[in-house]
Short mmCIF file of C-alpha atoms and ligand atoms in Angstrom, two decimals:
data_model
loop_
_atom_site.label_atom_id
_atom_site.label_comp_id
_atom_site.label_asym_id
_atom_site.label_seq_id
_atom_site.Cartn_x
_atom_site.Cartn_y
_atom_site.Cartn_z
CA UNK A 23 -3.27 20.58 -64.47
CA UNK A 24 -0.83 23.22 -65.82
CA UNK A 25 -0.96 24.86 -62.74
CA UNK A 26 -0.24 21.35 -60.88
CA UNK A 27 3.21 20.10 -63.29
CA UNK A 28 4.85 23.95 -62.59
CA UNK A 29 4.42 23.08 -59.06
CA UNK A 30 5.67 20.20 -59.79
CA UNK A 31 8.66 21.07 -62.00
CA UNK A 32 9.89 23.66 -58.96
CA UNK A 33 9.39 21.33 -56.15
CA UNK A 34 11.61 18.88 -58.41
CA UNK A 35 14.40 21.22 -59.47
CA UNK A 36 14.25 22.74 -55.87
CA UNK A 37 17.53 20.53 -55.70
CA UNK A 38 16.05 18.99 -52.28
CA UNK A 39 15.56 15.56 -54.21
CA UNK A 40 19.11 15.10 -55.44
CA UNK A 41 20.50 11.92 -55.23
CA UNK A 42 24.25 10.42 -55.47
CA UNK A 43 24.25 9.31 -59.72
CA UNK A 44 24.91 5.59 -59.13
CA UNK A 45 21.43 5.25 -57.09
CA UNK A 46 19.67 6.70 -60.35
CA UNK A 47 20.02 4.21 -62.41
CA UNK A 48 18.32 1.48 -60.54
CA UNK A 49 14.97 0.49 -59.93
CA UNK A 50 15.41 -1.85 -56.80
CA UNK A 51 18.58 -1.69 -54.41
CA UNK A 52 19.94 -4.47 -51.87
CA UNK A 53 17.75 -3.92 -48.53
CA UNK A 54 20.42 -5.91 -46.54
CA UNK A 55 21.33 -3.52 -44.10
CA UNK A 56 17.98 -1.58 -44.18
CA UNK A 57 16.06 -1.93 -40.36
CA UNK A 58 12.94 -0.43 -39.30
CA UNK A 59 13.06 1.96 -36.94
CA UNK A 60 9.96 2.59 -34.93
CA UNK A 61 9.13 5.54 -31.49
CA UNK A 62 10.86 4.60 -28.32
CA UNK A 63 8.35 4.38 -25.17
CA UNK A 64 5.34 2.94 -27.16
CA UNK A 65 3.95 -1.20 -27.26
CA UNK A 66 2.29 -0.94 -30.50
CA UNK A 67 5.20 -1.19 -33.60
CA UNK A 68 7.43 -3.70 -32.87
CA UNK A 69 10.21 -3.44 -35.13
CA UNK A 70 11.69 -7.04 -36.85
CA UNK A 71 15.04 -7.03 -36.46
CA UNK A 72 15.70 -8.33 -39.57
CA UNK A 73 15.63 -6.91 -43.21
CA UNK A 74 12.22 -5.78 -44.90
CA UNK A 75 11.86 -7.74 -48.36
CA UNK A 76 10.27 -4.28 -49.52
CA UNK A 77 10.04 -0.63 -49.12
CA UNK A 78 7.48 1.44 -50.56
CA UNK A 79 6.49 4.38 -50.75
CA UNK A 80 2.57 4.92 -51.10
CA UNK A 81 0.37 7.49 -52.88
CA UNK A 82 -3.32 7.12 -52.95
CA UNK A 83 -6.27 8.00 -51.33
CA UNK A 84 -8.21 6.48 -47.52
CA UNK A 85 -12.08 6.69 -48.37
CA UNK A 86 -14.92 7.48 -45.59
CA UNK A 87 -17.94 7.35 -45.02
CA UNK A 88 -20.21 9.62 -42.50
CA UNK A 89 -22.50 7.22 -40.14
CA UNK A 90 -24.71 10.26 -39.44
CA UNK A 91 -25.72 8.38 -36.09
CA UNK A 92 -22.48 9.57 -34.77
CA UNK A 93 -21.63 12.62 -36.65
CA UNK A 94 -18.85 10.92 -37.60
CA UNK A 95 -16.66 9.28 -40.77
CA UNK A 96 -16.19 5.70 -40.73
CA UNK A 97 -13.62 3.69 -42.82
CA UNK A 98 -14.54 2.29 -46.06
CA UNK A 99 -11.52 1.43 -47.85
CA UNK A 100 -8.36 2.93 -49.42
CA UNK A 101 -6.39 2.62 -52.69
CA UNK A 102 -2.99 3.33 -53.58
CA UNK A 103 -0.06 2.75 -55.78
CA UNK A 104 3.06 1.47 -54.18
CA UNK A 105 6.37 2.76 -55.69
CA UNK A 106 9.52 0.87 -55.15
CA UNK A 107 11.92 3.35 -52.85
CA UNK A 108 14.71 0.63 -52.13
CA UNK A 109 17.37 2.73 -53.72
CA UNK A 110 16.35 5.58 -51.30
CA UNK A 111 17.36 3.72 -48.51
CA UNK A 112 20.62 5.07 -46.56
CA UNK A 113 19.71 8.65 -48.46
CA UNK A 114 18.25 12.06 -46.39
CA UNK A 115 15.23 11.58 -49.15
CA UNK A 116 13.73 8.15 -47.44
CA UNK A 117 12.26 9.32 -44.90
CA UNK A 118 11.45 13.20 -46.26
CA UNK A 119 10.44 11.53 -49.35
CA UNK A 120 6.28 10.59 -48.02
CA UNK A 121 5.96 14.32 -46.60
CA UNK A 122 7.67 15.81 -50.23
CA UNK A 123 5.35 13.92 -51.92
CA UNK A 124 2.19 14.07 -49.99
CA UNK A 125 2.96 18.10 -50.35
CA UNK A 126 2.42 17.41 -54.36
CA UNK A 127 0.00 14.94 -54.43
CA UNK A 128 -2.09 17.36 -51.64
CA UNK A 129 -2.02 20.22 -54.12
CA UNK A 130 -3.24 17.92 -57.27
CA UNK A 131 -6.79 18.20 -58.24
CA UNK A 132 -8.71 16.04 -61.16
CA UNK A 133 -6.87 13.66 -63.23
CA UNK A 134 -3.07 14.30 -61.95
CA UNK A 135 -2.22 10.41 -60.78
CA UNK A 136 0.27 9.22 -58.17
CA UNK A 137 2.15 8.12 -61.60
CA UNK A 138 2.58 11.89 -62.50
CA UNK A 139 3.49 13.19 -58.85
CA UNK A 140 6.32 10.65 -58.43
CA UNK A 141 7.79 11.41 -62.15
CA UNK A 142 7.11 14.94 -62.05
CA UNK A 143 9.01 15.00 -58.32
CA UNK A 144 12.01 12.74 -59.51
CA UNK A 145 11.97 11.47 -55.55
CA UNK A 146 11.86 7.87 -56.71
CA UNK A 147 14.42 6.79 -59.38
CA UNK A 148 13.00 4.78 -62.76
CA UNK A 149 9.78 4.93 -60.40
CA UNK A 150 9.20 1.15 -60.59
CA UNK A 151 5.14 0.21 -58.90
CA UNK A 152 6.27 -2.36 -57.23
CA UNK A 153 1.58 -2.86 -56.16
CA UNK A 154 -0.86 -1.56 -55.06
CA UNK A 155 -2.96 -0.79 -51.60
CA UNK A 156 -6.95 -1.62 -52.07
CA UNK A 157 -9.73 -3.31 -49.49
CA UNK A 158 -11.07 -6.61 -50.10
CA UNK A 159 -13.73 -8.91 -48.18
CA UNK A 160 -12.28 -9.98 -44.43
CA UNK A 161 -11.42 -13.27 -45.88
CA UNK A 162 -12.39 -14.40 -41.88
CA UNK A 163 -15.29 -12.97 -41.50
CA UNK A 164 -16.94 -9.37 -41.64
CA UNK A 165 -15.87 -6.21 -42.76
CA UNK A 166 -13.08 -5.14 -45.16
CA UNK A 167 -9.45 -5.89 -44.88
CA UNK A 168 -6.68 -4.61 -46.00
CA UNK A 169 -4.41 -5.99 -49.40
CA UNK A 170 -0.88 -5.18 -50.69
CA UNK A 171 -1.26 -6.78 -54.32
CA UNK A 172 2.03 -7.10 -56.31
CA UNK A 173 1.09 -9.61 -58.60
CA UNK A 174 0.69 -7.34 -62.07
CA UNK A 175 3.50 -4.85 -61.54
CA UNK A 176 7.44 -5.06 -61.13
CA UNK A 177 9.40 -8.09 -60.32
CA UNK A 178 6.87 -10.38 -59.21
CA UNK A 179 4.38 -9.35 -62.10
CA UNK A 180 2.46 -12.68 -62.42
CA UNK A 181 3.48 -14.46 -59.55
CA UNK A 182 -0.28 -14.64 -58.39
CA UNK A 183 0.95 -15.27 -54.71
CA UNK A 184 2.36 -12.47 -54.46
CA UNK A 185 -0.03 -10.95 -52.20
CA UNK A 186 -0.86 -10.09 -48.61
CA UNK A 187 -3.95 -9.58 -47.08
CA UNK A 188 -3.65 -8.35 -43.52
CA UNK A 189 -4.91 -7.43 -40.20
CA UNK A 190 -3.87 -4.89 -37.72
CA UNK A 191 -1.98 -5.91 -34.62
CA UNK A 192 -1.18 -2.64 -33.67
CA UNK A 193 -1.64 1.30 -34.19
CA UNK A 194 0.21 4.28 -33.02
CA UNK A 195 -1.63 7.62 -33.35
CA UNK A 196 0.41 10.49 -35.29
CA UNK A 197 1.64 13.16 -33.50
CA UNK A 198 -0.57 15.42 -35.55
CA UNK A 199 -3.67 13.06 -35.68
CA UNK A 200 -6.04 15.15 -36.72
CA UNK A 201 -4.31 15.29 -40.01
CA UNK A 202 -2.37 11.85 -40.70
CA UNK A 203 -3.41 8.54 -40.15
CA UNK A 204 -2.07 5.88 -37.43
CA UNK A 205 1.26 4.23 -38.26
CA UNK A 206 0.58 0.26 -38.25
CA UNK A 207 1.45 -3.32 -37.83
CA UNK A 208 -0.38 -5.56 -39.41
CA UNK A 209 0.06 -9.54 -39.36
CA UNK A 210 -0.50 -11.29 -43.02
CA UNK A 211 -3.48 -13.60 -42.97
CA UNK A 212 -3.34 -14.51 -46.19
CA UNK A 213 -0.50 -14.46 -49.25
CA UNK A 214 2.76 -15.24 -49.66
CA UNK A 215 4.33 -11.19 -50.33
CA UNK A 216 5.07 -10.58 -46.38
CA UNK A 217 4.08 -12.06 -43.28
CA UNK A 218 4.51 -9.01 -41.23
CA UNK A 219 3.32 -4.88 -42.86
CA UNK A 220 4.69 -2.02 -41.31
CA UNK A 221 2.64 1.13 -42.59
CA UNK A 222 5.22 4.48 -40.81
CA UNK A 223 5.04 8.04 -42.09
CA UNK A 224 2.39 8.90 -42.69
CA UNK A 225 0.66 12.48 -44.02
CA UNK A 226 -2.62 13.32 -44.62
CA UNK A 227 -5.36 10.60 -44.81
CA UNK A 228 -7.72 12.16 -41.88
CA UNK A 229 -11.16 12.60 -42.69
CA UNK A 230 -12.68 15.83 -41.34
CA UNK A 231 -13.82 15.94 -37.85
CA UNK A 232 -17.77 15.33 -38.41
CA UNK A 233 -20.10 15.18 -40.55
CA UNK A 234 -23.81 15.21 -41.24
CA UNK A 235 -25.55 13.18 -43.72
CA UNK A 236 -25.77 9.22 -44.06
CA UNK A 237 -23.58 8.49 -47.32
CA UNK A 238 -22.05 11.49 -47.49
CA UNK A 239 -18.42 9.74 -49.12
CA UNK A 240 -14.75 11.83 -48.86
CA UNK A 241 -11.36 10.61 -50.43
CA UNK A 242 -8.76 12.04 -48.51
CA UNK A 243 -5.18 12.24 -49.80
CA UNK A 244 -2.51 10.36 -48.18
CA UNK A 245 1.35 9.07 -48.15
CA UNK A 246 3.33 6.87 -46.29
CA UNK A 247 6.31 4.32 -46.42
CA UNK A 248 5.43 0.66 -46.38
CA UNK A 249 8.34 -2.12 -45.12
CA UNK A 250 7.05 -5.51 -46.05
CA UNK A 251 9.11 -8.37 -43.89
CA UNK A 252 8.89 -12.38 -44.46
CA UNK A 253 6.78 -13.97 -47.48
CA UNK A 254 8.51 -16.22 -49.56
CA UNK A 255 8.73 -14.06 -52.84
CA UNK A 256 11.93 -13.93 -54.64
CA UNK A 257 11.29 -10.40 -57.45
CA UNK A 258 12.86 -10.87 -61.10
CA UNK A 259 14.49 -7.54 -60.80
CA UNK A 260 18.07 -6.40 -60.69
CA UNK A 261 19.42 -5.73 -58.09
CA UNK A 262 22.58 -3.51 -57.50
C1 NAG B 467 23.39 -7.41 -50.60
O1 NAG B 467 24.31 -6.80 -49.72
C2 NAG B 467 24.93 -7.72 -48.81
C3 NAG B 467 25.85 -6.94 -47.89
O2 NAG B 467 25.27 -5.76 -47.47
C4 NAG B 467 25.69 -8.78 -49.56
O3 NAG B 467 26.22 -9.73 -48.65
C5 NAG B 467 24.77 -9.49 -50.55
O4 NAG B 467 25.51 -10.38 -51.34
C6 NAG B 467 24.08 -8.48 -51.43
N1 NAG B 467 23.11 -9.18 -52.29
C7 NAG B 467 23.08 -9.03 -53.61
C8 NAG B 467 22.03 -9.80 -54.34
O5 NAG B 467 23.85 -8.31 -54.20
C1 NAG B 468 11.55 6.87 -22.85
O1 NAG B 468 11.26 6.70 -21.46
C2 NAG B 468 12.41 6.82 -20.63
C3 NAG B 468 11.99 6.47 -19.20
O2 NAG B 468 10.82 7.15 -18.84
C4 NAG B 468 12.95 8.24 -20.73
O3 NAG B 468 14.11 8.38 -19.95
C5 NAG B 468 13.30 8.52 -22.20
O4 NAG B 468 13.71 9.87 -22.34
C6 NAG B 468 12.11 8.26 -23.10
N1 NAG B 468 12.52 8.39 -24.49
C7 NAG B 468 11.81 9.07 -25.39
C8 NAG B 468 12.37 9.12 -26.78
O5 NAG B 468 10.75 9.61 -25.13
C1 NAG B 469 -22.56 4.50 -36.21
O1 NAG B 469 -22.49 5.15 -34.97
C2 NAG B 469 -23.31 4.54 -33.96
C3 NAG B 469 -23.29 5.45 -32.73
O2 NAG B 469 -21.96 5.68 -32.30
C4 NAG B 469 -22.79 3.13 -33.69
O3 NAG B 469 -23.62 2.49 -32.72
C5 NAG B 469 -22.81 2.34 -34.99
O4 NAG B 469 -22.22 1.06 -34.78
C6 NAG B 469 -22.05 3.07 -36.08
N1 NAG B 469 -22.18 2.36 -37.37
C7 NAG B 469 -21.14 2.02 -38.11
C8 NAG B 469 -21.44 1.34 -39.40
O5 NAG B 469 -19.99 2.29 -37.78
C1 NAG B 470 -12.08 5.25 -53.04
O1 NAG B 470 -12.43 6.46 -53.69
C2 NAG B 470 -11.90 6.55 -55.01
C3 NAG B 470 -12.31 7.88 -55.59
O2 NAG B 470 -11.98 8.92 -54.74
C4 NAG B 470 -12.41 5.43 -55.87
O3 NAG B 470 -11.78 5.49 -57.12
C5 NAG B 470 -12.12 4.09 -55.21
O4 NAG B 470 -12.73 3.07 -55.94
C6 NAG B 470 -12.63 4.07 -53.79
N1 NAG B 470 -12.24 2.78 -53.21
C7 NAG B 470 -12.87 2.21 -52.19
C8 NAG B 470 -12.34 0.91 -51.73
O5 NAG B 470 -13.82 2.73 -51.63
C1 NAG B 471 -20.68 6.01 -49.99
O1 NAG B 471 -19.88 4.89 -49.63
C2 NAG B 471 -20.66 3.79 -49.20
C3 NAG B 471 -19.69 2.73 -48.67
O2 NAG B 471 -18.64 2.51 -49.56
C4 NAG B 471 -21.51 3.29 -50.37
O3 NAG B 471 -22.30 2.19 -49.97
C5 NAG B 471 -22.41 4.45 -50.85
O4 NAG B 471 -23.12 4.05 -52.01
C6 NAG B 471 -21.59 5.67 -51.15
N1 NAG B 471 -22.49 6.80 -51.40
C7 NAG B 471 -22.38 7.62 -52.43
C8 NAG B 471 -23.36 8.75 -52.50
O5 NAG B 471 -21.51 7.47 -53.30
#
């Protein structure tokens, strides 16, 4: 743990996370002018051409599990917290800031949470959790699906439609799949946060390559920016 917060504390006063002074003071910034940008020459992310309601950045962990039929690990969930990075937006540090921090959280072991990588790192100023990323029931049918919760954090703590549960549309390998998961579109199924999740950068998440035994469970670390567009929920933040 020690170990962990000196990494830590030199990755943050590397200077590679400085930001202008005005953006430090705020939690949540004006996402007017912010636009997706997605790979040229691929069908799968479509970009909106119209600005997200939210940015996030997203620690956590994508959980397996080996199907020892096929030698293989199978998807059974994921959970992470969602930190507000609105005020990153226009800065070098949005779109370095989901490798920086999947570098920290990679190296964390035990009871170090996403909480003490983003303070420790200083990417994210007054990190504010907008949510968090977790599996629920398909609410159609079978199998999991995937939900953006922001009903007991931030702005729209205890707005209880403040929600999204999703399901993928399309997926875009990473360059370096074998390491980080797909980049995503998802279409909202359910909730009133978004109607359209954009899941981009991503690091880490991969499980490894096969396995052996039925049950045999791994959590593997991952990052990424989320861009939540549409929904119908106004925050009770300020914005600057
Ligand atoms: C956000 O910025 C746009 C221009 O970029 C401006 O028109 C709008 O009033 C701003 N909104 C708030 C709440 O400050
Ligand atoms: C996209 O495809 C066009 C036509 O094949 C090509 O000219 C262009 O360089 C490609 N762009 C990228 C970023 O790969
Ligand atoms: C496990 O793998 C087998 C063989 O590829 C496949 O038929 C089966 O549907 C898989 N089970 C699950 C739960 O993915
Ligand atoms: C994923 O694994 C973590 C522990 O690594 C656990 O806390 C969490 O409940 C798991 N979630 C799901 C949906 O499997
Ligand atoms: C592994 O994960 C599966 C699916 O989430 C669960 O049913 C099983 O109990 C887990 N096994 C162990 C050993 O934790």
């Amino acid at each position: 743990m020690a170990t962990v917060l000196l990494i830590l504390g030199v990755l943050a006063s590397s200077g590679a996370f400085a930001l202008p002074a005005a953006r430090q003071l705020s939690a949540s910034c004006n996402l007017t002018e912010a636009r997706l940008q997605v790979p040229a020459n691929q069908t799968q992310l479509i970009a909106p051409t119209v600005a997200p309601a939210f940015v996030a950045l997203g620690l956590g962990v994508q959980n397996y599990t080996c199907n020892a039929t096929s030698s293989t690990y199978v998807l059974t969930g994921a959970v992470a917290e969602l930190f507000d990075s609105s005020c990153l937006y226009g800065t070098p540090v949005f779109d370095t800031a989901p490798a920086l921090a999947y570098t920290a959280w990679d190296a964390t072991t035990g009871l170090v949470t996403p909480q003490d990588v983003i303070a420790a790192l200083s990417i994210v100023p007054l990190p504010v959790v907008l949510g968090q990323h977790y599996y629920v029931p398909n609410p159609a049918g079978s199998g999991l699906s995937p939900k953006w919760d922001f009903t007991s954090s931030g702005g729209t703590y205890g707005n209880t439609a403040a929600y999204a549960v999703g399901a993928k549309i399309g997926d875009l390998p990473s360059p370096d799949t074998k390491l980080n998961i797909d980049s995503l579109m998802v279409k909202v199924v359910e909730g009133n946060l978004a109607s359209e999740i954009f899941r981009v950068q991503n690091n880490g998440g991969q499980p490894p390559a096969s396995c052996t035994s039925a049950s045999q469970n791994v959590s593997v670390k991952y990052t990424a920016q989320y861009w939540f567009f549409g929904g119908s929920i106004t925050p009770n933040s300020i914005v600057i």
